[in-house]
PDB file of C-alpha atoms in Angstrom:
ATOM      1  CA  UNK A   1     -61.565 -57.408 -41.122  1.00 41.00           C
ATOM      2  CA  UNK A   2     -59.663 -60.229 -42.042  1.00 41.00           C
ATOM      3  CA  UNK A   3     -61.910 -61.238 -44.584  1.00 43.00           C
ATOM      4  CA  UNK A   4     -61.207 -57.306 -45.815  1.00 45.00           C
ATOM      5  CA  UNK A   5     -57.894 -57.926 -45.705  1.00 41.00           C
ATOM      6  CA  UNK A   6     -57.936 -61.428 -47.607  1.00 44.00           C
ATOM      7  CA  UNK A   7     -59.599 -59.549 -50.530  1.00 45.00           C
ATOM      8  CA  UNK A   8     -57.295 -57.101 -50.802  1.00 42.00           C
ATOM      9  CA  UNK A   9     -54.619 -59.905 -50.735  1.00 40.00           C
ATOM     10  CA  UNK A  10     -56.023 -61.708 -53.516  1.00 44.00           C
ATOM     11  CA  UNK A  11     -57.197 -58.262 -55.738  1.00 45.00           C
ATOM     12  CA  UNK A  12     -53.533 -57.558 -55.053  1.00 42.00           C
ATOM     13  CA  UNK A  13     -51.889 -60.775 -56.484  1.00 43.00           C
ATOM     14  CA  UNK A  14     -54.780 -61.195 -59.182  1.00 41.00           C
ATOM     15  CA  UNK A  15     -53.705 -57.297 -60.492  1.00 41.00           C
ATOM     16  CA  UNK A  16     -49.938 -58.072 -60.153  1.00 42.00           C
ATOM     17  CA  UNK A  17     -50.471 -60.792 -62.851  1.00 43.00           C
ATOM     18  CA  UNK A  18     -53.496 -59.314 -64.868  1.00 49.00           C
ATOM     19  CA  UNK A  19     -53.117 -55.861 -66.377  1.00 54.00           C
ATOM     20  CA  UNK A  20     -57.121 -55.745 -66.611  1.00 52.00           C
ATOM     21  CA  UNK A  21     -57.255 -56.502 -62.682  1.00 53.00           C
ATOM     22  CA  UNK A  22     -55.201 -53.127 -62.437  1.00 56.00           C
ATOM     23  CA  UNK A  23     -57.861 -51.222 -64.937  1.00 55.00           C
ATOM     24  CA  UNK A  24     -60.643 -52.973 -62.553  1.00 56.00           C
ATOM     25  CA  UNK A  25     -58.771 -51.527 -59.287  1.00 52.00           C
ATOM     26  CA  UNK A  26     -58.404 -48.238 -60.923  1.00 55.00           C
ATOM     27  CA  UNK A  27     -61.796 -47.771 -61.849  1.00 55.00           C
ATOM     28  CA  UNK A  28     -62.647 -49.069 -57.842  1.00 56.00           C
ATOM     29  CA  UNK A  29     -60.051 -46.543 -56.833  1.00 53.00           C
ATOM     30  CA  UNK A  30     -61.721 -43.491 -58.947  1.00 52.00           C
ATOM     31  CA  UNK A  31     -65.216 -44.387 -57.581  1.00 52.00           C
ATOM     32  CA  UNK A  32     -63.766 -43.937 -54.340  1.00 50.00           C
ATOM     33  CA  UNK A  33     -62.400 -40.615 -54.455  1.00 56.00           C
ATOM     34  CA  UNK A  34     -64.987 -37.981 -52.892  1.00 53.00           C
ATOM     35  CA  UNK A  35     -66.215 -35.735 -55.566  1.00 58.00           C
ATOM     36  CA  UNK A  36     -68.752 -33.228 -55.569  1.00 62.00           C
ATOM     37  CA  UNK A  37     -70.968 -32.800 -58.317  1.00 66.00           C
ATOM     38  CA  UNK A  38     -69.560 -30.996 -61.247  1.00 64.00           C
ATOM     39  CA  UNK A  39     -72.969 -28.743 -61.071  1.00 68.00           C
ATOM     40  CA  UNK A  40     -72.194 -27.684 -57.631  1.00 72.00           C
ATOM     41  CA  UNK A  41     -68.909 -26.901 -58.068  1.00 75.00           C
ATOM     42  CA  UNK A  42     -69.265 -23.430 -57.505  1.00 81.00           C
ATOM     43  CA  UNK A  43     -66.655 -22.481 -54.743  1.00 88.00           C
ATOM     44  CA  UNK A  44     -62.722 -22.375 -54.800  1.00 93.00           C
ATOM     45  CA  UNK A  45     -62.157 -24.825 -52.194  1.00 92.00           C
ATOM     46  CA  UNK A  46     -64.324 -27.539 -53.363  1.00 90.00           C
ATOM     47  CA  UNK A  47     -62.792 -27.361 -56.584  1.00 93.00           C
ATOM     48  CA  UNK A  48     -59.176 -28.062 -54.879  1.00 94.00           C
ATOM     49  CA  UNK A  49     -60.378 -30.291 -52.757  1.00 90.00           C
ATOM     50  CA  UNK A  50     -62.162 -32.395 -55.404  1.00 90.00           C
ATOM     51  CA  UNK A  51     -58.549 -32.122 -57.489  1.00 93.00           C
ATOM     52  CA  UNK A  52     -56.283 -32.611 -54.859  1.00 92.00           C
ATOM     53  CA  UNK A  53     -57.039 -36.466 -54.737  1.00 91.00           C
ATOM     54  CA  UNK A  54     -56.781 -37.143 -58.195  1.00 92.00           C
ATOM     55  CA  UNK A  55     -53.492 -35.124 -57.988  1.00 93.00           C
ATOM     56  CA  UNK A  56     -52.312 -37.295 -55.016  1.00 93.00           C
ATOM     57  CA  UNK A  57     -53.111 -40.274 -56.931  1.00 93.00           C
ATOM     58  CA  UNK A  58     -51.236 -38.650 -59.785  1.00 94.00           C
ATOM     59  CA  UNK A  59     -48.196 -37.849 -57.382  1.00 95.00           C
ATOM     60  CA  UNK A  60     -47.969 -41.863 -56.339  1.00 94.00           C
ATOM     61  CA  UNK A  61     -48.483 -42.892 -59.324  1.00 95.00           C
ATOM     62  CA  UNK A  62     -45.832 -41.268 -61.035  1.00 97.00           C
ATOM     63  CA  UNK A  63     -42.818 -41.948 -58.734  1.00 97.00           C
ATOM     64  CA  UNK A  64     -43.498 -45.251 -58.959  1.00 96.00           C
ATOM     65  CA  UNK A  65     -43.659 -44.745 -63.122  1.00 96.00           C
ATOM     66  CA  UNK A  66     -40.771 -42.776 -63.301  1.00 97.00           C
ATOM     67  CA  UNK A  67     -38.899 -46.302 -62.550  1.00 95.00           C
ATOM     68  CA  UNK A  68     -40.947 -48.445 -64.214  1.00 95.00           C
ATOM     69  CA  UNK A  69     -41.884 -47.421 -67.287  1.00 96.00           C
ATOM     70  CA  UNK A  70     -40.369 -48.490 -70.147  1.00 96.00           C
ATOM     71  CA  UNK A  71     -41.545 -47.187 -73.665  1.00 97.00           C
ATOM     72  CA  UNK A  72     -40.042 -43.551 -74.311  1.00 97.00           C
ATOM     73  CA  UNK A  73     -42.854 -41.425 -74.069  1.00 97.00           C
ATOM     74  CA  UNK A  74     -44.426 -42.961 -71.254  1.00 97.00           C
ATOM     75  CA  UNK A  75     -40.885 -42.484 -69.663  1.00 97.00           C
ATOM     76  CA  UNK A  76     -40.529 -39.056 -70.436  1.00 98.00           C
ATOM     77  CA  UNK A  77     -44.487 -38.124 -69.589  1.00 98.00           C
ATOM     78  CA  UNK A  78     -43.719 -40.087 -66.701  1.00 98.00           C
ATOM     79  CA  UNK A  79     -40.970 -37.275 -65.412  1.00 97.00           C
ATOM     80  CA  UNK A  80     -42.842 -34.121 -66.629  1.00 97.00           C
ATOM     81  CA  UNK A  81     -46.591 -35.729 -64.345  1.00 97.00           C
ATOM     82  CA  UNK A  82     -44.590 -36.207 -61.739  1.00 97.00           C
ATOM     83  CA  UNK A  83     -43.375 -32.888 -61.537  1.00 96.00           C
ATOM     84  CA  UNK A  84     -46.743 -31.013 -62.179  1.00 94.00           C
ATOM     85  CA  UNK A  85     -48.301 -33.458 -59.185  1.00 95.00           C
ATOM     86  CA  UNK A  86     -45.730 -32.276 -56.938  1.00 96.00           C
ATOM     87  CA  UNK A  87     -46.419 -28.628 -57.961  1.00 95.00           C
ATOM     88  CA  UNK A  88     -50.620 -28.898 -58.087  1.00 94.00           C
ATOM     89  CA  UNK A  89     -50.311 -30.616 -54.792  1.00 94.00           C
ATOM     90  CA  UNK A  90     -48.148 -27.882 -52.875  1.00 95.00           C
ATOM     91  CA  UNK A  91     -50.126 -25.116 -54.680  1.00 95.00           C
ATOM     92  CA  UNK A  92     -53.692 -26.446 -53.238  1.00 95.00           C
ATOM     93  CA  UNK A  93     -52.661 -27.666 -50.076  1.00 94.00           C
ATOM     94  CA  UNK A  94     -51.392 -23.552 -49.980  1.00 94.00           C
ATOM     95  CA  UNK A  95     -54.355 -22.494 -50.518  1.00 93.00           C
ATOM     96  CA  UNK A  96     -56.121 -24.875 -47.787  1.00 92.00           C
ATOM     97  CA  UNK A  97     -57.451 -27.513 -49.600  1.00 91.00           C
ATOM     98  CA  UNK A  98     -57.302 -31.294 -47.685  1.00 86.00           C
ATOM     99  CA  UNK A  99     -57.646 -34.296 -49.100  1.00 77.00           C
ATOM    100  CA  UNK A 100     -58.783 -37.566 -47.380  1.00 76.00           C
ATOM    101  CA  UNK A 101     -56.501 -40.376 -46.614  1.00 81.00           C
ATOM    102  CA  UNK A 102     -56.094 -42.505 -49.788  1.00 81.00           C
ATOM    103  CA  UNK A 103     -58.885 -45.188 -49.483  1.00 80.00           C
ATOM    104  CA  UNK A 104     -58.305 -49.062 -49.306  1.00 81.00           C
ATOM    105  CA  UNK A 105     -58.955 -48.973 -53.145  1.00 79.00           C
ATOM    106  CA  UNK A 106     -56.369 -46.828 -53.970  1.00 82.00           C
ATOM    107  CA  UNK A 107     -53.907 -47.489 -51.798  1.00 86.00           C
ATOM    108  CA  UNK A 108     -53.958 -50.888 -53.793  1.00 85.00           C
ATOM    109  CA  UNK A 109     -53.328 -49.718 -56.790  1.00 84.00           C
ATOM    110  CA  UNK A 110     -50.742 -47.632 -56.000  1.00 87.00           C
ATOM    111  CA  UNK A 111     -48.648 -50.920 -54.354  1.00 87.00           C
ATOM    112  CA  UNK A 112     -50.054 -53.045 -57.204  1.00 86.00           C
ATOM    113  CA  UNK A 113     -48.486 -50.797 -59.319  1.00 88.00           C
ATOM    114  CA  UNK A 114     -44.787 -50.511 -57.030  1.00 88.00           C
ATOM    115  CA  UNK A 115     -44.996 -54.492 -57.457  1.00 87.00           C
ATOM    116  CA  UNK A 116     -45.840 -54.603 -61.124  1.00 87.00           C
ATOM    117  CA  UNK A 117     -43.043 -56.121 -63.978  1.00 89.00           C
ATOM    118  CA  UNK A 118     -41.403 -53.742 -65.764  1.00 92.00           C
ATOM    119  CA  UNK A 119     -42.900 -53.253 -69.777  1.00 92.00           C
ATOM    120  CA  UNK A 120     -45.951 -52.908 -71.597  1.00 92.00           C
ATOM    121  CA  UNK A 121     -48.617 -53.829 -69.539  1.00 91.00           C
ATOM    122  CA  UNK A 122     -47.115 -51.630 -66.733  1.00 93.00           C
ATOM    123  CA  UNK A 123     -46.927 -48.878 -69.130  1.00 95.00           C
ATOM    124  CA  UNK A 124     -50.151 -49.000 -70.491  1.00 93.00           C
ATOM    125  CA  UNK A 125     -51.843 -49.525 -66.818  1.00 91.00           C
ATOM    126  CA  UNK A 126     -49.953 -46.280 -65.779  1.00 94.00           C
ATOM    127  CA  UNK A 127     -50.820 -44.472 -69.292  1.00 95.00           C
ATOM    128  CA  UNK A 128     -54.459 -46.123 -68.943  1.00 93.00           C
ATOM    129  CA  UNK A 129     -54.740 -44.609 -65.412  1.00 93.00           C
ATOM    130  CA  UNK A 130     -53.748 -41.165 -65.979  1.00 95.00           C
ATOM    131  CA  UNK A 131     -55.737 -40.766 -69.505  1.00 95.00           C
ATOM    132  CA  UNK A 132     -58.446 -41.477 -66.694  1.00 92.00           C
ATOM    133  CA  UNK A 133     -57.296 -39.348 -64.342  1.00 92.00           C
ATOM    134  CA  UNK A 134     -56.975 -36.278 -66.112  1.00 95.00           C
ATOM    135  CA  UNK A 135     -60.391 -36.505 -68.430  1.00 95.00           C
ATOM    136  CA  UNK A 136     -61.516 -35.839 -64.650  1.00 91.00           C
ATOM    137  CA  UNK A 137     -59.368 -33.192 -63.758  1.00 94.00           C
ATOM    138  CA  UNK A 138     -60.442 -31.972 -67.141  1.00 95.00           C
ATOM    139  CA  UNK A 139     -63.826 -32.096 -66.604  1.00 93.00           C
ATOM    140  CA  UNK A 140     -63.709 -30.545 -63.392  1.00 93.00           C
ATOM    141  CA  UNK A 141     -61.995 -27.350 -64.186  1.00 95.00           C
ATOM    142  CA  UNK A 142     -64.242 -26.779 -67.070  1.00 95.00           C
ATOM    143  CA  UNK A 143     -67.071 -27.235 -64.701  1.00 94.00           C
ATOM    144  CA  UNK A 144     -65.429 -25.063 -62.109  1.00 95.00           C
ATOM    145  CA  UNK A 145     -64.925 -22.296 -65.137  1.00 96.00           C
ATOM    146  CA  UNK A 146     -68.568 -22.530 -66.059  1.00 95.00           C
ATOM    147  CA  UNK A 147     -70.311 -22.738 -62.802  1.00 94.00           C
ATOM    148  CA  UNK A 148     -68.449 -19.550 -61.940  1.00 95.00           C
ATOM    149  CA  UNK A 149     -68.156 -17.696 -65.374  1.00 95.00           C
ATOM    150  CA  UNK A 150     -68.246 -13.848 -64.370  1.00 93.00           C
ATOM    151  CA  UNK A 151     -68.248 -14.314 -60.144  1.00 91.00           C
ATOM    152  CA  UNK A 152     -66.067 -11.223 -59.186  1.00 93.00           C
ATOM    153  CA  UNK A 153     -65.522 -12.369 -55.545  1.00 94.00           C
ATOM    154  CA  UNK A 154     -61.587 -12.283 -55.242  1.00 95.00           C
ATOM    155  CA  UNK A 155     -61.595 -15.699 -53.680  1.00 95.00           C
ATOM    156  CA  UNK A 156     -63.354 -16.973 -57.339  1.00 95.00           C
ATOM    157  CA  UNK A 157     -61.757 -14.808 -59.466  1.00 96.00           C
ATOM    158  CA  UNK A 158     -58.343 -16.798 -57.944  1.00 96.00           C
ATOM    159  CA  UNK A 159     -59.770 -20.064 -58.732  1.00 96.00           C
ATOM    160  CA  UNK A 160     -61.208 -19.324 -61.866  1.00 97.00           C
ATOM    161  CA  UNK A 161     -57.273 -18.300 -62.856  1.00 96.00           C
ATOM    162  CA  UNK A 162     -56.402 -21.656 -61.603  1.00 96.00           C
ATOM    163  CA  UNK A 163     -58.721 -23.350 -62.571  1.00 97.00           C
ATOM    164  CA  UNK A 164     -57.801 -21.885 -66.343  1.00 97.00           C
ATOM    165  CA  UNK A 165     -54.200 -22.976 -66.181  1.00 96.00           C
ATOM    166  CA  UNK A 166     -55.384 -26.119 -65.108  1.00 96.00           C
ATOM    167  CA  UNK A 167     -57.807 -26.619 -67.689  1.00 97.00           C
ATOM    168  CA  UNK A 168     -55.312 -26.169 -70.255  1.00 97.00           C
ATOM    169  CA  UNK A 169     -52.614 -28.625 -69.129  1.00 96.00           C
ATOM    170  CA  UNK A 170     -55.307 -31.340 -68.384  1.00 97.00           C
ATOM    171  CA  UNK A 171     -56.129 -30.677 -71.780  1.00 98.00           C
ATOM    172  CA  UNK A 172     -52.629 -31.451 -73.148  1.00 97.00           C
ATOM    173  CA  UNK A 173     -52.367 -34.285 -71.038  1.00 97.00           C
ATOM    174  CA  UNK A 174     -55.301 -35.973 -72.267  1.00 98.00           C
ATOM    175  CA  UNK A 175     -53.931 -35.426 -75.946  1.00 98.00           C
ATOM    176  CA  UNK A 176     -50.442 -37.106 -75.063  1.00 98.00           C
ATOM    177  CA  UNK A 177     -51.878 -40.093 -72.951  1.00 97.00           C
ATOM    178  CA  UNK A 178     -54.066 -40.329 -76.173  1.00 98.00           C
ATOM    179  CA  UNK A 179     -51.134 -40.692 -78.075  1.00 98.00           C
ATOM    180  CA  UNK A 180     -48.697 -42.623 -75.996  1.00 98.00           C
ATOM    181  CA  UNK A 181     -52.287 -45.316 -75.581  1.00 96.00           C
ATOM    182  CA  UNK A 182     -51.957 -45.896 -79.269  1.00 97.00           C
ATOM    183  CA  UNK A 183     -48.573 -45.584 -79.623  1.00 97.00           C
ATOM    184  CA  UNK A 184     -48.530 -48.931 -76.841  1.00 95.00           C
ATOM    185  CA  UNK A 185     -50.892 -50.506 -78.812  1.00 92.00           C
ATOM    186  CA  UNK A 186     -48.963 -50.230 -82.200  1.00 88.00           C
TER     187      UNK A 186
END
């Protein structure tokens, strides 16, 4: 345990100072999420339950950004993630989907992140993360969509709607994290 708890120290002061230590977490942090294979992602609640964390994750991420960030766009994407997390959460958790408690991974990115300086690297961590984030969320709606394509159970047919208007705003938010990435990097 303490031993645990020294690592996480150390990961936590090595990411504070290293933009690539925050990339590392995040990737730890997106390994850890439960997922169940996009193949067998054939009923509505596994699909919200295998989006709800990455739209937690989202959530924290983006309070924390919507102070941080610096560079316009990032700013302003920012504002508009925060308020779709806050909306994708309350619609799933309506329609029973649970989430697990955020794992020690995550939970460490999110505070590296609330400790991070202000700027560039914080920017492009936070663009970095949800350009991650949401080729996932992508990836599982179309999945969802085509591992259901013509079920005419009501319960599907509801998800499949969802699962549409999801598709097509992880979609757009791929493009723009595209975009803001290079924009950073210009």
């Amino acid at each position: 345990m303490i031993t645990d708890r020294r690592s996480m120290l150390t990961g936590l002061a090595v990411a504070v100072a290293s933009p690539l230590a925050l990339a590392t977490l995040s990737s730890r942090a997106f390994a850890a999420i439960p997922m169940i294979s996009p193949m067998d992602l054939k009923a509505p609640l596994d699909f919200y339950g295998s989006v709800l964390p990455r739209a937690e994750l989202s959530l924290a991420t983006s309070q924390i950004a919507v102070g941080m960030a610096t560079q316009k766009n990032t700013m302003e994407f920012a504002g508009f993630e925060l308020g779709e997390a806050i909306t994708v959460n309350m619609v799933l958790k309506d329609l029973g989907a649970m989430a697990p408690k955020m794992d020690g991974d995550t939970m460490m990115v999110v505070e590296t992140m609330k400790t991070a300086e202000k700027g560039r690297a914080f920017d492009e961590a936070y663009i970095a993360l949800q350009l991650k984030n949401h080729e996932e969320l992508r990836d599982l709606a179309d999945a969802f969509l085509h591992n259901t394509a013509g079920g005419t159970d009501p319960d599907v047919k509801q998800g499949r709607h969802l699962a549409s208007l999801m598709l097509a705003v992880f979609k757009e938010h791929v493009a723009i994290c595209k975009r803001i990435t290079g924009e950073l990097k210009a």
